[in-house]
PDB file of C-alpha atoms in Angstrom:
ATOM      1  CA  MET A   1      35.245 -18.625  33.283  1.00 58.00           C
ATOM      2  CA  LEU A   2      38.286 -16.521  34.208  1.00 63.00           C
ATOM      3  CA  THR A   3      40.787 -19.347  33.783  1.00 68.00           C
ATOM      4  CA  ASP A   4      40.200 -19.853  30.044  1.00 87.00           C
ATOM      5  CA  LYS A   5      42.142 -16.773  28.963  1.00 94.00           C
ATOM      6  CA  PRO A   6      44.705 -14.565  30.718  1.00 96.00           C
ATOM      7  CA  ILE A   7      43.772 -11.452  32.622  1.00 97.00           C
ATOM      8  CA  LEU A   8      45.235  -8.355  31.004  1.00 98.00           C
ATOM      9  CA  ILE A   9      46.762  -5.892  33.451  1.00 98.00           C
ATOM     10  CA  VAL A  10      47.384  -2.446  31.960  1.00 98.00           C
ATOM     11  CA  GLU A  11      49.451  -0.526  34.501  1.00 97.00           C
ATOM     12  CA  ASP A  12      52.468   1.776  34.142  1.00 95.00           C
ATOM     13  CA  ASN A  13      53.503   1.538  37.802  1.00 96.00           C
ATOM     14  CA  ASP A  14      55.764  -1.498  38.338  1.00 96.00           C
ATOM     15  CA  ILE A  15      54.824  -1.981  41.982  1.00 97.00           C
ATOM     16  CA  ASN A  16      51.094  -1.946  41.194  1.00 97.00           C
ATOM     17  CA  SER A  17      51.445  -4.374  38.293  1.00 97.00           C
ATOM     18  CA  GLN A  18      53.637  -6.748  40.347  1.00 98.00           C
ATOM     19  CA  LEU A  19      51.090  -6.676  43.160  1.00 98.00           C
ATOM     20  CA  ALA A  20      48.239  -7.457  40.771  1.00 98.00           C
ATOM     21  CA  VAL A  21      50.199 -10.334  39.215  1.00 98.00           C
ATOM     22  CA  ARG A  22      50.970 -11.817  42.639  1.00 98.00           C
ATOM     23  CA  ILE A  23      47.364 -11.572  43.781  1.00 97.00           C
ATOM     24  CA  LEU A  24      46.192 -13.302  40.623  1.00 95.00           C
ATOM     25  CA  GLU A  25      48.887 -15.980  41.011  1.00 95.00           C
ATOM     26  CA  THR A  26      47.538 -16.827  44.469  1.00 96.00           C
ATOM     27  CA  LEU A  27      44.228 -17.519  42.717  1.00 92.00           C
ATOM     28  CA  SER A  28      46.027 -19.642  40.070  1.00 92.00           C
ATOM     29  CA  LEU A  29      45.113 -17.135  37.362  1.00 94.00           C
ATOM     30  CA  GLU A  30      47.381 -16.287  34.434  1.00 95.00           C
ATOM     31  CA  SER A  31      48.038 -12.642  33.646  1.00 96.00           C
ATOM     32  CA  VAL A  32      49.685 -10.500  30.997  1.00 98.00           C
ATOM     33  CA  VAL A  33      51.033  -7.031  31.798  1.00 98.00           C
ATOM     34  CA  MET A  34      51.104  -4.059  29.419  1.00 96.00           C
ATOM     35  CA  GLU A  35      52.593  -0.703  30.402  1.00 96.00           C
ATOM     36  CA  ASN A  36      50.475   1.629  28.280  1.00 95.00           C
ATOM     37  CA  GLY A  37      47.175   1.902  26.478  1.00 96.00           C
ATOM     38  CA  LEU A  38      48.571   1.486  22.974  1.00 96.00           C
ATOM     39  CA  GLU A  39      50.267  -1.800  23.901  1.00 96.00           C
ATOM     40  CA  ALA A  40      46.971  -3.039  25.328  1.00 97.00           C
ATOM     41  CA  VAL A  41      45.001  -2.069  22.232  1.00 97.00           C
ATOM     42  CA  LEU A  42      47.520  -3.795  19.948  1.00 97.00           C
ATOM     43  CA  TRP A  43      47.620  -6.902  22.157  1.00 98.00           C
ATOM     44  CA  CYS A  44      43.816  -7.141  22.088  1.00 98.00           C
ATOM     45  CA  GLU A  45      43.792  -7.098  18.288  1.00 97.00           C
ATOM     46  CA  THR A  46      45.269 -10.619  18.226  1.00 98.00           C
ATOM     47  CA  ASN A  47      44.524 -11.968  21.716  1.00 97.00           C
ATOM     48  CA  GLU A  48      41.586 -12.346  24.071  1.00 95.00           C
ATOM     49  CA  ALA A  49      41.488 -11.694  27.793  1.00 96.00           C
ATOM     50  CA  SER A  50      39.054 -13.007  30.384  1.00 95.00           C
ATOM     51  CA  LEU A  51      39.220  -9.665  32.154  1.00 96.00           C
ATOM     52  CA  ILE A  52      41.079  -6.372  31.709  1.00 97.00           C
ATOM     53  CA  LEU A  53      42.337  -4.402  34.703  1.00 97.00           C
ATOM     54  CA  MET A  54      42.943  -0.955  33.199  1.00 97.00           C
ATOM     55  CA  ASP A  55      44.724   1.966  34.846  1.00 96.00           C
ATOM     56  CA  MET A  56      43.044   5.236  33.926  1.00 95.00           C
ATOM     57  CA  SER A  57      46.163   7.408  33.837  1.00 93.00           C
ATOM     58  CA  LEU A  58      48.608   5.931  31.316  1.00 92.00           C
ATOM     59  CA  PRO A  59      51.279   7.428  29.073  1.00 90.00           C
ATOM     60  CA  GLY A  60      50.212   8.027  25.480  1.00 90.00           C
ATOM     61  CA  ILE A  61      46.707   6.604  25.170  1.00 93.00           C
ATOM     62  CA  ASP A  62      44.982   6.820  28.563  1.00 94.00           C
ATOM     63  CA  GLY A  63      42.846   4.054  30.030  1.00 95.00           C
ATOM     64  CA  LEU A  64      39.530   5.515  28.862  1.00 96.00           C
ATOM     65  CA  GLU A  65      40.641   5.833  25.240  1.00 96.00           C
ATOM     66  CA  ALA A  66      42.254   2.385  25.278  1.00 97.00           C
ATOM     67  CA  THR A  67      39.023   0.920  26.617  1.00 96.00           C
ATOM     68  CA  ARG A  68      37.007   2.637  23.878  1.00 97.00           C
ATOM     69  CA  ARG A  69      39.342   1.243  21.212  1.00 97.00           C
ATOM     70  CA  ILE A  70      39.279  -2.259  22.627  1.00 96.00           C
TER      71      ILE A  70
END
């Protein structure tokens, strides 16, 4: 079930991440926002997410590489 763990949003554009957070809030879902792929990979080493919304074009490690590592 999606409500057991937060939804990880990996997005470097503030407007996009704020929009995603607000949409999820209307559904009473908790979210965590990371701004780049490396942050997401490190976060996933010690945390679990119900779902990951991953931007493909990120600074440093892009979304595809971050997804492979996760």
